[in-house]
């Protein structure tokens, strides 16, 4: 897909203006190209900052020799003032010296191709850069450090061991499971299944952290949904109005609740109505509450509950929900008992909003269902492959434990090879150009 013979160049810092901006050059001619465009009288020294000029800017250049650079190739990083005009000039100057503009993600792709990082780590680079909450950043950083890679390598070692023993016993067909003690295969497969199961379970929380959770605010008009939305977002995004039914569209805002990226959705309310526009809003509200990980059902605590409130409660009965009794600054009109967790808040004064945030956080934690500090699979691709490996190991275990006596080793081996193949796809030991293209084309240029 990409030729690794070329020397590539790109601006590595974000578009726009800043104190400094960095142009990265990578490839076998980096040093030569940098030397020419910096007009140096002696070559750049490894890992030393060298002050120089390129066209209209003063710059500092640093040379990272292969193989101990980000890409594993010779890399020169040129820091200039963070002006798009100046940085583009540096890139053009490098291109005139023979560099080619890098494709999206090409620096990281080269790091992968040159064995500096595996695929999990390459994907973690993108996640780390895209992280919007500290918890997302931590999960990505853990993967960059190789925690998931390590767990997978450990499982793969055990699989490899078992495969080797089964293959050895294939060479001595008369002896049956000759190289395995009685019950050893079953025991090993049980342990493997458990480890893969734990990883699968952890992927649920990981995905919530990476992709965020949708929290929908529902309730009849005028109970204070938009006000609550605003109180949670703490910025005035939704239109707050005393006229019922004016929040006709969905208003969405991303907020950080203790590290969970929450997509907070304000809906139009569930009131049945003839009004076309509002009906559309009602339909969306139903839809939002069916796809949301958590629904906040808002009631007006200062008014007696009416039929519409009960309808709202019925509509959301199947969803994971919190009952939010709003307007606690006014005298309470009802003391409803709920089976679901409930909280009194005042969107107006802010009373109870922090408790609500804590409850949202707690609900999402139990939804994810695993402790905080475990290795997290945050990526759908990884989760699917681990699930595939687990299913293959389960099949192998069933074959070994078959009540009709052990099945031929070939069958068990086929399943175990499949499990290994899936795990190798996670780390990128086994991969295709199409997959690499799919992963790296999502990166920006310069990464
Ligand atoms: P929505 O239709 O459910 O989105 O309700 P809004 O957020 O537009 O609020 C409806 C009305 O209730 C507005 O006049 C708000 O000022 C008022 N309101 C919202 N929350 C509170 C609250 O906690 N206390 C009081 N006293 N009024 C509130």
Short mmCIF file of C-alpha atoms and ligand atoms in Angstrom, two decimals:
data_model
loop_
_atom_site.label_atom_id
_atom_site.label_comp_id
_atom_site.label_asym_id
_atom_site.label_seq_id
_atom_site.Cartn_x
_atom_site.Cartn_y
_atom_site.Cartn_z
CA UNK A 1 0.00 0.00 0.00
CA UNK A 2 2.61 2.58 1.03
CA UNK A 3 6.13 2.49 -0.23
CA UNK A 4 8.54 2.55 2.67
CA UNK A 5 11.43 3.52 0.35
CA UNK A 6 10.22 7.10 0.26
CA UNK A 7 11.16 9.74 2.77
CA UNK A 8 7.98 11.33 4.00
CA UNK A 9 7.20 14.73 5.48
CA UNK A 10 4.19 16.32 7.21
CA UNK A 11 3.20 18.88 9.79
CA UNK A 12 2.86 16.90 13.03
CA UNK A 13 1.09 19.55 15.13
CA UNK A 14 -2.61 20.47 14.76
CA UNK A 15 -3.88 22.82 12.10
CA UNK A 16 -4.00 26.42 13.26
CA UNK A 17 -1.65 28.74 15.09
CA UNK A 18 0.40 27.99 18.17
CA UNK A 19 3.60 28.84 20.00
CA UNK A 20 5.49 26.21 18.05
CA UNK A 21 4.71 23.81 15.24
CA UNK A 22 6.60 20.67 14.31
CA UNK A 23 7.38 19.26 10.88
CA UNK A 24 8.38 15.62 10.89
CA UNK A 25 10.57 14.00 8.23
CA UNK A 26 11.04 10.21 8.21
CA UNK A 27 12.89 7.84 5.91
CA UNK A 28 16.32 6.92 4.69
CA UNK A 29 17.03 10.38 3.19
CA UNK A 30 15.83 12.40 6.21
CA UNK A 31 19.24 13.51 7.31
CA UNK A 32 20.30 14.54 3.81
CA UNK A 33 17.04 16.39 3.14
CA UNK A 34 17.15 18.20 6.48
CA UNK A 35 20.81 19.07 5.96
CA UNK A 36 20.01 20.65 2.58
CA UNK A 37 17.01 22.64 3.69
CA UNK A 38 18.60 23.82 6.91
CA UNK A 39 21.80 24.78 5.04
CA UNK A 40 23.94 23.30 7.78
CA UNK A 41 27.72 23.26 7.58
CA UNK A 42 27.91 19.96 9.47
CA UNK A 43 25.49 17.06 9.86
CA UNK A 44 22.89 17.04 12.62
CA UNK A 45 24.04 15.29 15.75
CA UNK A 46 21.78 12.50 17.04
CA UNK A 47 19.31 13.65 19.72
CA UNK A 48 20.75 17.17 19.89
CA UNK A 49 18.71 20.30 19.29
CA UNK A 50 20.30 22.39 16.52
CA UNK A 51 19.32 25.98 15.91
CA UNK A 52 19.03 27.01 12.25
CA UNK A 53 16.91 28.75 9.61
CA UNK A 54 14.54 27.53 6.92
CA UNK A 55 13.31 30.14 4.48
CA UNK A 56 11.34 32.64 6.56
CA UNK A 57 11.70 31.05 9.98
CA UNK A 58 14.15 30.25 12.71
CA UNK A 59 13.89 26.62 13.67
CA UNK A 60 15.27 23.96 15.98
CA UNK A 61 15.99 20.60 14.39
CA UNK A 62 16.45 17.28 16.18
CA UNK A 63 17.70 14.09 14.56
CA UNK A 64 16.56 10.68 15.84
CA UNK A 65 18.60 7.98 14.09
CA UNK A 66 17.12 4.62 13.12
CA UNK A 67 16.12 2.34 14.72
CA UNK A 68 15.44 4.29 17.93
CA UNK A 69 12.98 6.79 16.52
CA UNK A 70 9.19 6.92 16.47
CA UNK A 71 8.99 5.25 13.07
CA UNK A 72 12.09 3.11 13.44
CA UNK A 73 13.63 5.03 10.51
CA UNK A 74 15.88 8.11 10.46
CA UNK A 75 13.65 10.94 11.67
CA UNK A 76 14.27 14.69 11.77
CA UNK A 77 11.85 16.88 13.66
CA UNK A 78 11.92 20.56 12.81
CA UNK A 79 10.24 22.91 15.28
CA UNK A 80 9.34 26.31 13.94
CA UNK A 81 6.94 29.01 15.02
CA UNK A 82 3.40 27.65 14.95
CA UNK A 83 2.20 29.42 11.84
CA UNK A 84 0.52 27.35 9.12
CA UNK A 85 2.22 29.48 6.45
CA UNK A 86 5.69 28.98 7.87
CA UNK A 87 5.17 25.27 8.51
CA UNK A 88 3.83 24.70 5.01
CA UNK A 89 6.93 26.42 3.64
CA UNK A 90 9.13 24.01 5.56
CA UNK A 91 7.13 21.05 4.19
CA UNK A 92 7.44 22.42 0.65
CA UNK A 93 11.17 22.95 1.08
CA UNK A 94 11.52 19.32 2.22
CA UNK A 95 9.48 18.17 -0.78
CA UNK A 96 11.75 20.12 -3.12
CA UNK A 97 14.63 18.15 -1.60
CA UNK A 98 12.89 14.88 -2.50
CA UNK A 99 10.53 14.10 0.39
CA UNK A 100 6.94 13.11 -0.30
CA UNK A 101 3.90 14.30 1.66
CA UNK A 102 2.93 11.60 4.18
CA UNK A 103 -0.36 9.73 3.90
CA UNK A 104 -2.71 9.81 6.92
CA UNK A 105 -1.22 7.73 9.74
CA UNK A 106 1.85 6.87 7.70
CA UNK A 107 4.37 7.68 10.48
CA UNK A 108 2.55 5.32 12.83
CA UNK A 109 2.11 2.74 10.07
CA UNK A 110 5.87 2.76 9.56
CA UNK A 111 6.38 2.32 13.29
CA UNK A 112 4.16 -0.77 13.03
CA UNK A 113 5.78 -2.13 9.86
CA UNK A 114 9.24 -1.65 11.40
CA UNK A 115 8.20 -3.54 14.52
CA UNK A 116 8.44 -0.54 16.89
CA UNK A 117 4.85 -1.06 18.02
CA UNK A 118 2.14 -3.63 17.41
CA UNK A 119 -1.29 -2.93 15.98
CA UNK A 120 -2.93 -2.52 19.40
CA UNK A 121 -0.39 0.16 20.23
CA UNK A 122 -0.81 1.89 16.86
CA UNK A 123 -4.53 2.05 17.43
CA UNK A 124 -3.88 3.30 20.96
CA UNK A 125 -1.89 6.22 19.53
CA UNK A 126 -4.99 7.33 17.64
CA UNK A 127 -7.17 6.82 20.72
CA UNK A 128 -4.78 8.75 22.93
CA UNK A 129 -4.77 11.67 20.52
CA UNK A 130 -8.57 11.58 20.25
CA UNK A 131 -9.21 11.13 23.99
CA UNK A 132 -11.57 13.71 25.44
CA UNK A 133 -11.61 12.56 29.06
CA UNK A 134 -8.66 11.67 31.33
CA UNK A 135 -10.02 8.13 31.74
CA UNK A 136 -10.09 7.64 27.97
CA UNK A 137 -6.52 8.89 27.83
CA UNK A 138 -5.49 6.48 30.59
CA UNK A 139 -7.09 3.49 28.88
CA UNK A 140 -5.34 4.40 25.61
CA UNK A 141 -2.05 4.97 27.39
CA UNK A 142 -2.30 1.56 29.10
CA UNK A 143 -2.63 -0.04 25.68
CA UNK A 144 0.24 2.01 24.34
CA UNK A 145 2.32 0.70 27.23
CA UNK A 146 1.39 -2.80 26.09
CA UNK A 147 -0.88 -4.04 28.88
CA UNK A 148 -3.39 -5.62 26.50
CA UNK A 149 -0.62 -6.88 24.25
CA UNK A 150 0.95 -8.52 27.31
CA UNK A 151 -2.25 -10.26 28.34
CA UNK A 152 -2.81 -11.54 24.82
CA UNK A 153 0.79 -12.72 24.53
CA UNK A 154 0.39 -14.65 27.79
CA UNK A 155 -2.77 -16.37 26.52
CA UNK A 156 -1.13 -17.08 23.19
CA UNK A 157 1.86 -18.68 24.88
CA UNK A 158 -0.44 -21.12 26.66
CA UNK A 159 -2.29 -21.83 23.44
CA UNK A 160 0.98 -22.41 21.64
CA UNK A 161 2.10 -24.82 24.34
CA UNK A 162 -1.07 -26.84 24.03
CA UNK A 163 -0.93 -26.84 20.23
CA UNK A 164 2.67 -28.06 20.31
CA UNK A 165 1.79 -30.95 22.61
CA UNK A 166 -1.24 -31.95 20.56
CA UNK A 167 0.80 -31.83 17.36
CA UNK A 168 3.44 -34.01 18.95
CA UNK A 169 0.86 -36.59 19.92
CA UNK A 170 -0.47 -36.53 16.34
CA UNK A 171 2.89 -37.90 15.28
CA UNK A 172 2.26 -40.89 17.53
CA UNK A 173 -1.35 -41.65 16.65
CA UNK A 174 -1.60 -44.92 18.57
CA UNK A 175 -0.87 -43.27 21.86
CA UNK A 176 -3.84 -40.87 21.88
CA UNK A 177 -3.22 -37.71 23.93
CA UNK A 178 0.22 -39.01 24.59
CA UNK A 179 2.02 -35.77 25.45
CA UNK A 180 -0.71 -34.58 27.76
CA UNK A 181 -1.36 -35.95 31.21
CA UNK A 182 -4.89 -37.13 31.90
CA UNK A 183 -7.14 -34.08 32.11
CA UNK A 184 -4.31 -31.72 31.24
CA UNK A 185 -5.87 -30.60 27.98
CA UNK A 186 -9.24 -29.99 29.61
CA UNK A 187 -7.63 -28.13 32.50
CA UNK A 188 -5.56 -25.92 30.21
CA UNK A 189 -8.58 -25.17 28.02
CA UNK A 190 -10.65 -24.27 31.09
CA UNK A 191 -8.02 -21.80 32.22
CA UNK A 192 -7.75 -20.30 28.74
CA UNK A 193 -11.47 -19.97 28.44
CA UNK A 194 -11.59 -18.14 31.75
CA UNK A 195 -8.88 -15.71 30.77
CA UNK A 196 -10.50 -14.93 27.44
CA UNK A 197 -13.86 -14.62 29.20
CA UNK A 198 -12.42 -12.04 31.59
CA UNK A 199 -11.08 -10.04 28.66
CA UNK A 200 -14.45 -10.17 26.89
CA UNK A 201 -16.17 -8.92 30.01
CA UNK A 202 -13.71 -6.08 30.39
CA UNK A 203 -14.37 -4.99 26.85
CA UNK A 204 -17.84 -3.76 27.79
CA UNK A 205 -16.54 -1.17 30.21
CA UNK A 206 -13.67 -0.35 27.92
CA UNK A 207 -16.02 0.43 25.08
CA UNK A 208 -18.15 2.64 27.31
CA UNK A 209 -15.03 4.56 28.17
CA UNK A 210 -13.77 4.82 24.65
CA UNK A 211 -17.00 5.50 22.86
CA UNK A 212 -18.92 7.11 25.68
CA UNK A 213 -22.44 6.40 26.82
CA UNK A 214 -25.68 7.95 25.71
CA UNK A 215 -27.78 9.34 28.52
CA UNK A 216 -31.25 10.50 27.45
CA UNK A 217 -33.33 12.97 29.40
CA UNK A 218 -37.04 12.24 29.00
CA UNK A 219 -40.23 13.53 30.59
CA UNK A 220 -43.37 15.40 29.73
CA UNK A 221 -43.07 19.04 28.63
CA UNK A 222 -42.23 21.64 31.23
CA UNK A 223 -40.89 19.36 33.93
CA UNK A 224 -37.52 21.00 33.42
CA UNK A 225 -35.63 18.69 31.03
CA UNK A 226 -33.81 21.49 29.26
CA UNK A 227 -33.02 23.14 32.58
CA UNK A 228 -31.61 19.87 33.88
CA UNK A 229 -29.67 19.37 30.68
CA UNK A 230 -28.16 22.80 31.11
CA UNK A 231 -27.42 22.20 34.77
CA UNK A 232 -25.57 19.03 33.80
CA UNK A 233 -23.74 20.59 30.94
CA UNK A 234 -23.18 23.82 32.88
CA UNK A 235 -23.34 25.83 29.73
CA UNK A 236 -26.43 27.31 28.15
CA UNK A 237 -26.84 25.16 25.07
CA UNK A 238 -30.50 24.09 25.14
CA UNK A 239 -33.24 26.68 24.82
CA UNK A 240 -35.04 27.05 28.14
CA UNK A 241 -38.58 28.25 27.73
CA UNK A 242 -41.80 28.25 29.79
CA UNK A 243 -43.88 27.26 26.70
CA UNK A 244 -44.59 23.49 26.73
CA UNK A 245 -43.26 21.37 23.91
CA UNK A 246 -40.77 23.70 22.33
CA UNK A 247 -37.76 21.41 22.57
CA UNK A 248 -38.80 19.77 19.33
CA UNK A 249 -35.55 18.43 18.19
CA UNK A 250 -32.98 16.45 20.08
CA UNK A 251 -30.30 18.58 21.65
CA UNK A 252 -27.08 16.74 22.24
CA UNK A 253 -24.02 17.73 24.22
CA UNK A 254 -20.98 15.79 25.30
CA UNK A 255 -20.06 16.06 28.96
CA UNK A 256 -17.40 14.45 31.09
CA UNK A 257 -18.76 12.66 34.14
CA UNK A 258 -15.85 11.31 36.17
CA UNK A 259 -14.05 10.28 33.03
CA UNK A 260 -17.03 8.84 31.20
CA UNK A 261 -17.73 10.75 28.01
CA UNK A 262 -21.47 11.15 28.17
CA UNK A 263 -23.57 12.06 25.21
CA UNK A 264 -26.39 13.85 26.95
CA UNK A 265 -29.57 13.92 24.90
CA UNK A 266 -32.44 16.26 25.64
CA UNK A 267 -35.65 14.93 24.07
CA UNK A 268 -38.95 16.55 23.27
CA UNK A 269 -40.89 14.65 25.90
CA UNK A 270 -43.12 11.63 25.59
CA UNK A 271 -46.48 13.38 25.57
CA UNK A 272 -48.84 11.98 22.94
CA UNK A 273 -50.05 14.81 20.77
CA UNK A 274 -51.65 15.56 17.42
CA UNK A 275 -49.04 18.15 16.64
CA UNK A 276 -46.96 16.76 13.74
CA UNK A 277 -43.71 18.34 14.78
CA UNK A 278 -44.06 17.30 18.35
CA UNK A 279 -45.05 13.77 17.37
CA UNK A 280 -41.75 13.54 15.55
CA UNK A 281 -40.12 14.73 18.74
CA UNK A 282 -42.01 12.12 20.78
CA UNK A 283 -40.92 9.38 18.38
CA UNK A 284 -37.33 10.51 18.75
CA UNK A 285 -37.66 10.55 22.50
CA UNK A 286 -38.83 6.94 22.47
CA UNK A 287 -36.03 6.03 20.13
CA UNK A 288 -33.45 7.85 22.23
CA UNK A 289 -34.59 6.11 25.39
CA UNK A 290 -34.41 2.76 23.63
CA UNK A 291 -30.83 3.24 22.45
CA UNK A 292 -29.53 5.12 25.50
CA UNK A 293 -27.41 3.28 28.05
CA UNK A 294 -29.21 5.26 30.73
CA UNK A 295 -32.46 7.24 30.82
CA UNK A 296 -33.12 10.12 33.19
CA UNK A 297 -36.89 10.28 33.70
CA UNK A 298 -37.69 13.80 34.83
CA UNK A 299 -40.78 14.50 36.94
CA UNK A 300 -41.93 17.84 38.32
CA UNK A 301 -41.77 17.32 42.07
CA UNK A 302 -43.87 20.42 42.72
CA UNK A 303 -46.88 19.09 40.82
CA UNK A 304 -48.98 15.98 41.38
CA UNK A 305 -48.14 13.22 38.91
CA UNK A 306 -50.61 13.02 36.01
CA UNK A 307 -51.44 10.52 33.27
CA UNK A 308 -48.65 11.80 31.05
CA UNK A 309 -46.07 11.22 33.78
CA UNK A 310 -47.36 7.68 34.23
CA UNK A 311 -47.17 7.15 30.47
CA UNK A 312 -43.57 8.35 30.50
CA UNK A 313 -42.80 5.94 33.35
CA UNK A 314 -44.48 3.07 31.48
CA UNK A 315 -42.63 3.87 28.24
CA UNK A 316 -39.26 3.67 29.96
CA UNK A 317 -39.93 0.72 32.24
CA UNK A 318 -37.61 -1.58 30.29
CA UNK A 319 -34.71 0.87 30.25
CA UNK A 320 -31.98 1.34 32.83
CA UNK A 321 -33.21 4.54 34.39
CA UNK A 322 -32.92 7.09 37.17
CA UNK A 323 -35.99 8.96 38.35
CA UNK A 324 -35.17 12.64 38.73
CA UNK A 325 -37.68 14.65 40.71
CA UNK A 326 -37.02 18.23 39.67
CA UNK A 327 -37.95 21.62 41.18
CA UNK A 328 -37.01 20.60 44.72
CA UNK A 329 -36.75 24.31 45.52
CA UNK A 330 -40.58 24.44 45.40
CA UNK A 331 -42.88 22.81 47.99
CA UNK A 332 -43.21 19.08 47.14
CA UNK A 333 -46.56 17.97 45.77
CA UNK A 334 -46.05 14.24 45.87
CA UNK A 335 -43.92 11.70 47.54
CA UNK A 336 -43.73 9.06 44.90
CA UNK A 337 -42.13 5.73 45.75
CA UNK A 338 -40.00 4.30 42.97
CA UNK A 339 -38.44 0.93 42.56
CA UNK A 340 -35.71 2.59 40.52
CA UNK A 341 -33.05 4.80 42.09
CA UNK A 342 -34.38 8.32 42.43
CA UNK A 343 -33.05 11.73 43.39
CA UNK A 344 -34.49 15.15 44.15
CA UNK A 345 -32.85 18.03 42.34
CA UNK A 346 -33.42 21.64 41.57
CA UNK A 347 -32.14 22.52 38.13
CA UNK A 348 -32.72 26.11 39.10
CA UNK A 349 -30.60 26.26 42.27
CA UNK A 350 -28.29 23.39 41.38
CA UNK A 351 -29.23 21.45 44.54
CA UNK A 352 -28.83 17.69 44.10
CA UNK A 353 -27.08 17.96 40.70
CA UNK A 354 -23.80 16.61 42.11
CA UNK A 355 -25.61 13.62 43.65
CA UNK A 356 -27.22 13.03 40.27
CA UNK A 357 -23.83 13.08 38.59
CA UNK A 358 -22.55 10.51 41.11
CA UNK A 359 -25.59 8.32 40.48
CA UNK A 360 -25.12 8.52 36.72
CA UNK A 361 -21.52 7.51 37.19
CA UNK A 362 -22.47 4.61 39.47
CA UNK A 363 -25.13 3.35 37.06
CA UNK A 364 -22.67 3.36 34.17
CA UNK A 365 -20.10 1.57 36.29
CA UNK A 366 -22.50 -1.23 37.20
CA UNK A 367 -23.68 -1.31 33.61
CA UNK A 368 -20.15 -2.00 32.57
CA UNK A 369 -19.97 -4.53 35.39
CA UNK A 370 -16.21 -4.79 35.97
CA UNK A 371 -13.80 -3.26 38.45
CA UNK A 372 -12.03 -0.04 37.56
CA UNK A 373 -8.44 -1.14 37.35
CA UNK A 374 -8.59 -4.11 35.02
CA UNK A 375 -7.06 -4.23 31.55
CA UNK A 376 -9.55 -2.68 29.23
CA UNK A 377 -10.39 -3.61 25.69
CA UNK A 378 -11.72 -0.36 24.31
CA UNK A 379 -11.78 -1.24 20.66
CA UNK A 380 -14.63 -3.05 18.87
CA UNK A 381 -12.19 -4.80 16.55
CA UNK A 382 -10.25 -6.24 19.48
CA UNK A 383 -13.43 -7.20 21.34
CA UNK A 384 -14.75 -9.14 18.36
CA UNK A 385 -11.50 -10.99 17.82
CA UNK A 386 -11.17 -11.91 21.50
CA UNK A 387 -14.77 -13.16 21.44
CA UNK A 388 -13.91 -15.26 18.38
CA UNK A 389 -10.86 -16.72 20.11
CA UNK A 390 -12.97 -17.52 23.16
CA UNK A 391 -15.64 -19.30 21.10
CA UNK A 392 -12.95 -21.41 19.42
CA UNK A 393 -11.43 -22.37 22.79
CA UNK A 394 -14.90 -23.27 24.06
CA UNK A 395 -15.41 -25.58 21.08
CA UNK A 396 -12.03 -27.18 21.69
CA UNK A 397 -12.88 -27.76 25.33
CA UNK A 398 -16.22 -29.32 24.45
CA UNK A 399 -14.47 -31.66 22.01
CA UNK A 400 -11.97 -32.74 24.65
CA UNK A 401 -14.67 -33.27 27.26
CA UNK A 402 -17.06 -34.96 24.83
CA UNK A 403 -19.06 -37.68 26.67
CA UNK A 404 -18.41 -40.05 23.75
CA UNK A 405 -14.74 -39.95 24.53
CA UNK A 406 -12.12 -37.53 23.20
CA UNK A 407 -12.46 -36.57 19.54
CA UNK A 408 -9.42 -36.79 17.24
CA UNK A 409 -6.72 -34.23 17.99
CA UNK A 410 -7.15 -32.72 14.52
CA UNK A 411 -10.49 -31.21 15.47
CA UNK A 412 -9.17 -29.74 18.67
CA UNK A 413 -6.16 -28.42 16.83
CA UNK A 414 -8.26 -26.69 14.18
CA UNK A 415 -10.14 -24.79 16.88
CA UNK A 416 -6.99 -23.85 18.72
CA UNK A 417 -5.35 -22.63 15.51
CA UNK A 418 -8.39 -20.48 14.91
CA UNK A 419 -8.13 -19.01 18.41
CA UNK A 420 -4.47 -18.20 17.83
CA UNK A 421 -5.23 -16.64 14.45
CA UNK A 422 -7.81 -14.34 16.03
CA UNK A 423 -5.37 -13.23 18.73
CA UNK A 424 -2.65 -12.63 16.15
CA UNK A 425 -5.04 -10.38 14.29
CA UNK A 426 -5.50 -8.27 17.41
CA UNK A 427 -1.80 -7.50 17.72
CA UNK A 428 -1.25 -7.40 13.97
CA UNK A 429 1.10 -10.41 13.75
CA UNK A 430 -1.36 -11.58 11.15
CA UNK A 431 -2.88 -8.83 9.07
CA UNK A 432 -3.96 -7.74 5.61
CA UNK A 433 -3.31 -4.59 3.60
CA UNK A 434 -7.04 -3.88 3.62
CA UNK A 435 -7.16 -3.96 7.42
CA UNK A 436 -4.09 -1.78 7.73
CA UNK A 437 -5.55 0.65 5.27
CA UNK A 438 -8.82 0.77 7.20
CA UNK A 439 -7.06 1.42 10.48
CA UNK A 440 -4.50 3.96 9.33
CA UNK A 441 -6.72 5.93 6.97
CA UNK A 442 -8.63 7.04 10.07
CA UNK A 443 -5.55 8.81 11.34
CA UNK A 444 -4.76 12.41 10.40
CA UNK A 445 -1.82 13.38 8.25
CA UNK A 446 1.22 13.88 10.47
CA UNK A 447 0.38 11.09 12.95
P1 LIG B 1 -38.81 21.08 29.54
O1 LIG B 1 -39.98 21.44 28.69
O2 LIG B 1 -39.05 19.80 30.25
O3 LIG B 1 -37.52 21.08 28.79
O4 LIG B 1 -38.72 22.20 30.71
P2 LIG B 1 -37.81 23.51 30.80
O5 LIG B 1 -36.45 23.18 31.18
O6 LIG B 1 -38.05 24.34 29.58
O7 LIG B 1 -38.47 24.22 32.10
C1 LIG B 1 -39.84 24.52 32.15
C2 LIG B 1 -40.05 25.60 33.19
O8 LIG B 1 -39.75 25.13 34.50
C3 LIG B 1 -39.19 26.83 32.99
O9 LIG B 1 -39.96 27.99 33.30
C4 LIG B 1 -38.08 26.66 34.00
O10 LIG B 1 -37.56 27.88 34.41
C5 LIG B 1 -38.80 25.97 35.11
N1 LIG B 1 -37.88 25.13 35.90
C6 LIG B 1 -37.02 24.18 35.44
N2 LIG B 1 -36.36 23.63 36.47
C7 LIG B 1 -36.78 24.23 37.61
C8 LIG B 1 -36.45 24.07 39.00
O11 LIG B 1 -35.63 23.26 39.43
N3 LIG B 1 -37.14 24.88 39.87
C9 LIG B 1 -38.05 25.78 39.46
N4 LIG B 1 -38.65 26.52 40.40
N5 LIG B 1 -38.36 25.95 38.17
C10 LIG B 1 -37.76 25.20 37.25
#
